[in-house]
Short mmCIF file of C-alpha atoms in Angstrom, two decimals:
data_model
loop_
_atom_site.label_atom_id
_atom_site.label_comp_id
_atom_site.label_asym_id
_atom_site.label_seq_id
_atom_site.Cartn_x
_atom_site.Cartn_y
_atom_site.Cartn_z
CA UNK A 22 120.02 111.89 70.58
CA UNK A 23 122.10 108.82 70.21
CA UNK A 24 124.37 107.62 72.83
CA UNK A 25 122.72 110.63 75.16
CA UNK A 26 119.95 109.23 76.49
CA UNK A 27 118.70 109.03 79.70
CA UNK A 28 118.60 105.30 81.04
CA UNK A 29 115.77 103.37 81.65
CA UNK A 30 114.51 101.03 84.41
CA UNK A 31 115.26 97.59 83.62
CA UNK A 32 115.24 94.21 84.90
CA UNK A 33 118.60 92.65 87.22
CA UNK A 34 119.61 96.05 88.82
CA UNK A 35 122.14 95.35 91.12
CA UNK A 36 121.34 97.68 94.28
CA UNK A 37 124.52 98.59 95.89
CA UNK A 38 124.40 100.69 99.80
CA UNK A 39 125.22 102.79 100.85
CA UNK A 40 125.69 104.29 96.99
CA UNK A 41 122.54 103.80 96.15
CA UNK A 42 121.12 105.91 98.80
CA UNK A 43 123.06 108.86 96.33
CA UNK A 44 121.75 110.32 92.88
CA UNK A 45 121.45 108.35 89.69
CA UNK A 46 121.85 111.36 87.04
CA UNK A 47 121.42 108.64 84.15
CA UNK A 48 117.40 108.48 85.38
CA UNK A 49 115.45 111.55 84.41
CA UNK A 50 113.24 111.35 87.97
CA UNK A 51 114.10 110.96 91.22
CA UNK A 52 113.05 111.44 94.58
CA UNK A 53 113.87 110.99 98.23
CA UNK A 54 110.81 110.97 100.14
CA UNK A 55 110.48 110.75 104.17
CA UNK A 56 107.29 110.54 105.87
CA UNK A 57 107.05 110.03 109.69
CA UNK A 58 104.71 110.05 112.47
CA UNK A 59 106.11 111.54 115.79
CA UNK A 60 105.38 112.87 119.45
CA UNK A 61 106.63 115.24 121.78
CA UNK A 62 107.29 114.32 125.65
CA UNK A 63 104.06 116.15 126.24
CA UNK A 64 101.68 113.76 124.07
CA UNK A 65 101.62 115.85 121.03
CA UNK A 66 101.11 114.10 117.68
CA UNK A 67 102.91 115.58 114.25
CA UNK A 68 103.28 113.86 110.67
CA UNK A 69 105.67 115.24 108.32
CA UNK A 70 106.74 115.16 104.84
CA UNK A 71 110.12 116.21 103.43
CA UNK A 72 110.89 115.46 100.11
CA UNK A 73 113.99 116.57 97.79
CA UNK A 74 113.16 116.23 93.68
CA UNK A 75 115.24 115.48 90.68
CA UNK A 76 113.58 116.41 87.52
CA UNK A 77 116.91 116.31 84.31
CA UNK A 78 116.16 118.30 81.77
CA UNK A 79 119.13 117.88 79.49
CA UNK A 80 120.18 114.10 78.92
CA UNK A 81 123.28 113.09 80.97
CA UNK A 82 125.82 112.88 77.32
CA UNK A 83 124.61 116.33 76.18
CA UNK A 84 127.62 118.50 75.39
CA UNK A 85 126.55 121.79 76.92
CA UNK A 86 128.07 125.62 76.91
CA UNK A 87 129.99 125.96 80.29
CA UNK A 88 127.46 128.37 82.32
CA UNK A 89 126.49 128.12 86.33
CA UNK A 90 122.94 129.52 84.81
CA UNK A 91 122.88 126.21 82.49
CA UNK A 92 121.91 123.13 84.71
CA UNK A 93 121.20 120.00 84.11
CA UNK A 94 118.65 119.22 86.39
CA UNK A 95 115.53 120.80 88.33
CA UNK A 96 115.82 120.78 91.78
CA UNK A 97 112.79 120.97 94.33
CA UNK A 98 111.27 120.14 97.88
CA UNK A 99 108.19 120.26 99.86
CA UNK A 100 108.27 120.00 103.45
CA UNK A 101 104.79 119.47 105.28
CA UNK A 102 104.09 119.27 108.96
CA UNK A 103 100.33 117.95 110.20
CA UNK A 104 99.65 119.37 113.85
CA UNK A 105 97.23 116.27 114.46
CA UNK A 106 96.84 117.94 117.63
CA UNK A 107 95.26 121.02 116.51
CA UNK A 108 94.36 119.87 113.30
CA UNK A 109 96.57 122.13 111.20
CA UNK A 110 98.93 121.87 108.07
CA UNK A 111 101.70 123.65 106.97
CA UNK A 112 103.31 123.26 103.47
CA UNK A 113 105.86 124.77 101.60
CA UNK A 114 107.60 124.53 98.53
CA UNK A 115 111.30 125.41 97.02
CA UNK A 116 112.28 125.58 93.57
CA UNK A 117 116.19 125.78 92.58
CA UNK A 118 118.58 125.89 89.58
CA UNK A 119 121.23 125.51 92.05
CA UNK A 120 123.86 127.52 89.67
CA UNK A 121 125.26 128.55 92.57
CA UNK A 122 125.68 125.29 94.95
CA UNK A 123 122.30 126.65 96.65
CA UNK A 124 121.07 123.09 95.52
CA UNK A 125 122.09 120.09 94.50
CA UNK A 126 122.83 116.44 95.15
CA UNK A 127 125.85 114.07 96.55
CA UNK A 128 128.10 116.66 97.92
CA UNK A 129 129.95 113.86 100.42
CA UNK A 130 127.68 112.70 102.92
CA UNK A 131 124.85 115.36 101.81
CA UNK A 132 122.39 113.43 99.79
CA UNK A 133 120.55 116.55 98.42
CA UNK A 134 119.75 119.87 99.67
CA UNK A 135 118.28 123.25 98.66
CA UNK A 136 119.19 126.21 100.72
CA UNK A 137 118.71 125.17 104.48
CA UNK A 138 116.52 121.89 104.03
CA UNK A 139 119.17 119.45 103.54
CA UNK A 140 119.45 115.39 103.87
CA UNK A 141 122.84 114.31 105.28
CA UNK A 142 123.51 110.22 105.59
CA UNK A 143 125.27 109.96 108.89
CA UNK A 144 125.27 106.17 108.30
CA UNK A 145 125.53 102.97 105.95
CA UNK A 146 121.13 103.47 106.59
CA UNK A 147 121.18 106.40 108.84
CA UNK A 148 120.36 110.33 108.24
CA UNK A 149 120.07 113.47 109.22
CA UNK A 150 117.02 115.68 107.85
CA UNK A 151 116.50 119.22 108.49
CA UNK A 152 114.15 122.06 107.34
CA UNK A 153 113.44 125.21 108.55
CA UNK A 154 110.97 128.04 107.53
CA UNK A 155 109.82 131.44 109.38
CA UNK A 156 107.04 129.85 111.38
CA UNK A 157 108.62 125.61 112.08
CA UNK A 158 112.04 123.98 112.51
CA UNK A 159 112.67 120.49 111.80
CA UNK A 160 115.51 118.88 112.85
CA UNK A 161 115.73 115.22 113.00
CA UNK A 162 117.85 111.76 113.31
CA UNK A 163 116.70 108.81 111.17
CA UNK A 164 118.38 105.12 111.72
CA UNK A 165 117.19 101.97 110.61
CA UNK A 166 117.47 99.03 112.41
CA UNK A 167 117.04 96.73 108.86
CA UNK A 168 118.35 96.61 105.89
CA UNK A 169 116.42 98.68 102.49
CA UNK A 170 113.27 96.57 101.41
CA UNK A 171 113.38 96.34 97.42
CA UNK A 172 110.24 96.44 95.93
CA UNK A 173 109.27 94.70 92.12
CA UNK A 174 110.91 91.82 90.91
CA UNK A 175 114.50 91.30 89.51
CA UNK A 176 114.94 95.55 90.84
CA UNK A 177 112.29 96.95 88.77
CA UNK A 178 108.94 97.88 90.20
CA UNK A 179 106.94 97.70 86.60
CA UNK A 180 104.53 100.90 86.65
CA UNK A 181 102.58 100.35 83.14
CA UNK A 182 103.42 97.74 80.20
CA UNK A 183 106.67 97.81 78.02
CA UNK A 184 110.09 97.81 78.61
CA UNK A 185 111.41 100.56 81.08
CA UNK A 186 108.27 101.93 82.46
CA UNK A 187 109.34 101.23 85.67
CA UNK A 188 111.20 102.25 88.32
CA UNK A 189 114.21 101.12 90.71
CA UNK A 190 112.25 101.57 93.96
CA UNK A 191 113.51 100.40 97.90
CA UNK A 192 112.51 101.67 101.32
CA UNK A 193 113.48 102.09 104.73
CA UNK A 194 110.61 101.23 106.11
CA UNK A 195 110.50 101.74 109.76
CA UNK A 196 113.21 104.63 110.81
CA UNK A 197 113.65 105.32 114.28
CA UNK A 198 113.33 108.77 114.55
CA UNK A 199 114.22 111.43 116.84
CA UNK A 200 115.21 115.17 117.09
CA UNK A 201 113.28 118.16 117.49
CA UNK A 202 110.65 120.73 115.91
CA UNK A 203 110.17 124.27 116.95
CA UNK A 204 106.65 125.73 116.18
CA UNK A 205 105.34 128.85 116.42
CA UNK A 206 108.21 129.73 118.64
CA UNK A 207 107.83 126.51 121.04
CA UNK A 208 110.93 123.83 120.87
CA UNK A 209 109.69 120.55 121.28
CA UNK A 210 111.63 116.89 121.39
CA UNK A 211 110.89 114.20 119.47
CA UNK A 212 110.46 110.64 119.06
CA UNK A 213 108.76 108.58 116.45
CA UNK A 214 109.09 106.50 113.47
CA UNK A 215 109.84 107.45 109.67
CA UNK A 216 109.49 105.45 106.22
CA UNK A 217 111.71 106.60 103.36
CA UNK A 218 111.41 106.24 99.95
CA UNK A 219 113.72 106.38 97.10
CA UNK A 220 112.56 105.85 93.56
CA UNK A 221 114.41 106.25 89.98
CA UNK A 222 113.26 106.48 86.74
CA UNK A 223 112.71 107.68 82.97
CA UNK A 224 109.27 106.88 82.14
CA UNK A 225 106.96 105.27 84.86
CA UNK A 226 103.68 106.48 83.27
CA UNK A 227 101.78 105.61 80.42
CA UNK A 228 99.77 108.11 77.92
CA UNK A 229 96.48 105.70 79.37
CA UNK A 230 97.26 106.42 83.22
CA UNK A 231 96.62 109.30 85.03
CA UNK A 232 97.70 109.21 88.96
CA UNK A 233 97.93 106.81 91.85
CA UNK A 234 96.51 106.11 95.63
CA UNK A 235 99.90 105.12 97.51
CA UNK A 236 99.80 103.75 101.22
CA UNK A 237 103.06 102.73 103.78
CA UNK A 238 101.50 101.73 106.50
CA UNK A 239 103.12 100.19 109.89
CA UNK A 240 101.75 97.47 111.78
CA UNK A 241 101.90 97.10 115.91
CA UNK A 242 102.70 93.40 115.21
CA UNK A 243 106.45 94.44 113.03
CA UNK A 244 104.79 94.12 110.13
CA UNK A 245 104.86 96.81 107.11
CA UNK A 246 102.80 97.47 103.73
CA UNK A 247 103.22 99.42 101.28
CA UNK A 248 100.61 99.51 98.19
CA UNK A 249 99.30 101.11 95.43
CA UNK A 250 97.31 101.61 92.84
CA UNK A 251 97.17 103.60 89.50
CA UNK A 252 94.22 105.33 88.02
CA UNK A 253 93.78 104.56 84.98
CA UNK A 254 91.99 107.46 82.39
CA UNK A 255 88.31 105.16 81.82
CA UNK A 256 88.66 105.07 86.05
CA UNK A 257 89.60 101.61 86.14
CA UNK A 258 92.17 100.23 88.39
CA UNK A 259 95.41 99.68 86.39
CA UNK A 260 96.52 96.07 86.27
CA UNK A 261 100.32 96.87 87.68
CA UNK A 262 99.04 97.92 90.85
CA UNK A 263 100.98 96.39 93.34
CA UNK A 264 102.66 96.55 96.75
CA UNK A 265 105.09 94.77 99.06
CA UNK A 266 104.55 93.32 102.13
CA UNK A 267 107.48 93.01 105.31
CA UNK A 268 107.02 90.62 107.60
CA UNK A 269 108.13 91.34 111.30
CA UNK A 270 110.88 89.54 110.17
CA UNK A 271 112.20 91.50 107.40
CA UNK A 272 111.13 89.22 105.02
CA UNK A 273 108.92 90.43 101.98
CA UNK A 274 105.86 89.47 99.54
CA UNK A 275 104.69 90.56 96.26
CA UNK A 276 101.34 91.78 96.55
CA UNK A 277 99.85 91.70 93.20
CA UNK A 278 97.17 93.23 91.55
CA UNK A 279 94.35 90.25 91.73
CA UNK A 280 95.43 90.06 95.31
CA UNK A 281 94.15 93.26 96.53
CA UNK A 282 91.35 95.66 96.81
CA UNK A 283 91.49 99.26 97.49
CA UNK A 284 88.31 101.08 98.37
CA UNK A 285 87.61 104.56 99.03
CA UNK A 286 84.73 105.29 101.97
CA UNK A 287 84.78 108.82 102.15
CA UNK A 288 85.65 111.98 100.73
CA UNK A 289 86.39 115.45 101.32
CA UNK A 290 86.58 118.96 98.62
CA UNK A 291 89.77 120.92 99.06
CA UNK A 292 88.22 124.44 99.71
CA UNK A 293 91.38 125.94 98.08
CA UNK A 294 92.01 123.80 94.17
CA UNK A 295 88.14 122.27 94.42
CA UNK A 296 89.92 118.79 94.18
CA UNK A 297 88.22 115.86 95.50
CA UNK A 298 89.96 113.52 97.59
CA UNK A 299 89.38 109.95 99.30
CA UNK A 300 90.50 110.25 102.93
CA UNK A 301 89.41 106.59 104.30
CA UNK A 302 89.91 103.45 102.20
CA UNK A 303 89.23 100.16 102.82
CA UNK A 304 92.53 97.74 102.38
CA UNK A 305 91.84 93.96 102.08
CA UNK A 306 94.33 91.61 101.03
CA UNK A 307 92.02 88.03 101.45
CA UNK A 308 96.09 86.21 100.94
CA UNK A 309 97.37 87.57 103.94
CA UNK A 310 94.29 88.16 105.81
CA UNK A 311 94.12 91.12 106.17
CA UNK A 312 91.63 93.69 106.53
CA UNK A 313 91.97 96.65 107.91
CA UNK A 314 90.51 100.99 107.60
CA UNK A 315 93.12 103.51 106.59
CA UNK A 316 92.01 107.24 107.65
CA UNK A 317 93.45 110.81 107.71
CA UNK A 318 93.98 112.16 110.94
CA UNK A 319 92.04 114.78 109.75
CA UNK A 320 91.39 115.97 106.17
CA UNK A 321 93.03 119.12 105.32
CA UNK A 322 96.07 117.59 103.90
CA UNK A 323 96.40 119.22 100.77
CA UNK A 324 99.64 120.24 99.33
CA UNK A 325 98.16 123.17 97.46
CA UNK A 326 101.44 123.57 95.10
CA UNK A 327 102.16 124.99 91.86
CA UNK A 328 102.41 123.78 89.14
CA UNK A 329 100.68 120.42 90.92
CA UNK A 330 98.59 119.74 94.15
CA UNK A 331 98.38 116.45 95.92
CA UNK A 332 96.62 114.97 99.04
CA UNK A 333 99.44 113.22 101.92
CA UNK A 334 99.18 112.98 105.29
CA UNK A 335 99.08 111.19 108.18
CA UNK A 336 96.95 108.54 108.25
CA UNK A 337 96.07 105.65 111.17
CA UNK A 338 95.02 102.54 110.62
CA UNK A 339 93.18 99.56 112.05
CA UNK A 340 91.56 96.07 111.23
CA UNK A 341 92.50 92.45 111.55
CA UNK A 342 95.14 90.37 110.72
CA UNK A 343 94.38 86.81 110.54
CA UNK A 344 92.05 87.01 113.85
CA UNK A 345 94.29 89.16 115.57
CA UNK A 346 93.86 93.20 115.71
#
């Protein structure tokens, strides 16, 4: 392949808004990834997920025939709501080409989009997100009030050993949020709060790991988390685990893997793929002091997709900090 390769993550990126918030077609993955938890006027209590994929499939120097049919890129999105209130979730998937502009990414201020679920940056760390299928709506307003949190060290968040499995990885991390969401026919206004993620990369993964437990979590107090940790194939806790935590400040900390424990306290079967899935862990970080019970809202948070499922949802939290709760 040569010159034609596809770039990898390494050491003294230079992260650059509000271009970075665009596509990096040099990476071979990349995602855009919103989660939020928000209300209506009326008390009701909704998570949801809406995330836009870029999987390349030919290597950014390639010298390709001219064809619409021949892309460069996958392009996909899964868009979840969890109605805490009555315990219900709702997930769907698209899959695009985009030979025909039905998908794609950086089109001016439209981040990425495939057919009507689109992400549109109204601002230098402001967007608009909006999804619709037959039976829900989403249409909402994201701003932060900080600027993006990078997480790693020297712009690399190191996945697994060796040079380039990692990732360039920031987040928004506490998005006002508001808009609306019609359901089953009902429009409903919203308020809440979102975390965004934006990750890109060539090879995070080693042939030795085989998944990861992720967590954002926000704190009444201003405070933030996010952590992880990856499975490794003997079920062993990978040594790069690692996390970031914000301060109410803005200010952040490494969390490394000796400074953390993540432990799972119960589990529940997906009816549907049979897969078995933690849904409350026990978070301690003895270096902050902190302590604290992360739980689903409920359990049936399965995004039962082809040609991959995965467990995310909304999840509450409590426990101490220092001796406060």
């Amino acid at each position: 392949m040569g010159h034609a390769q596809w770039k990898a993550a390494l050491p003294g990126w230079n992260y650059e808004f509000p271009k970075d918030h665009g596509s990096h077609p040099d990476f071979k993955t990349e995602w855009w990834y919103f989660t939020g938890n928000v209300r209506t006027q009326e008390g009701l209590e909704f998570g949801y997920q809406l995330t836009f994929f870029r999987q390349g499939i030919i290597e950014p120097e390639a010298v390709i025939p001219k064809s619409r049919f021949i892309q460069r890129d996958i392009k996909f999105a899964h868009f979840a709501v969890s109605d805490v209130s009555s315990k219900r979730f709702r997930h769907f998937q698209k899959l695009s080409r985009g030979a025909y502009g039905e998908a794609g990414f950086d089109d001016g201020d439209r981040l990425a989009w495939i057919e009507n679920w689109s992400c549109e940056r109204t601002g230098e760390h402001s967007f608009r997100l909006r999804a619709a299928v037959t039976s829900i709506a989403l249409d909402l307003l994201l701003e932060s009030p900080r600027a993006p949190v990078i997480h790693g060290n020297n712009g690399v968040s190191q996945k697994a050993e060796g040079s380039g499995r990692a990732s360039h990885y920031y987040s928004l991390t506490r998005m006002k949020t508001k808009g609306s969401i019609e359901i089953d026919g009902r429009q409903h206004l919203l308020t809440g709060e979102t975390w965004f993620d934006h990750e890109w990369a060539t090879n995070q993964l080693a042939a030795n790991q085989t998944g990861w437990d992720w967590f954002s979590l926000q704190f009444e107090n201003g405070s933030e988390l996010m952590i992880f940790q990856i499975r490794a194939k003997d079920a062993t806790r990978d040594s790069f685990s690692s996390g970031t935590w914000i301060a109410p400040d803005g200010s952040t900390q490494k969390i490394h893997f000796a400074d953390f424990s993540l432990e799972p306290t119960e589990w529940w079967t997906s009816p549907k793929t049979k897969g078995c899935y933690p849904i409350a862990w026990k978070i301690s970080i003895p270096t902050l002091e902190l302590s604290c019970t992360a739980r689903a809202r409920f359990p049936e948070q399965e995004l039962a997709a082809e040609p991959f499922s995965y467990w995310e949802g909304a999840v509450a939290a409590e426990g101490q900090l220092g001796n406060s709760p």
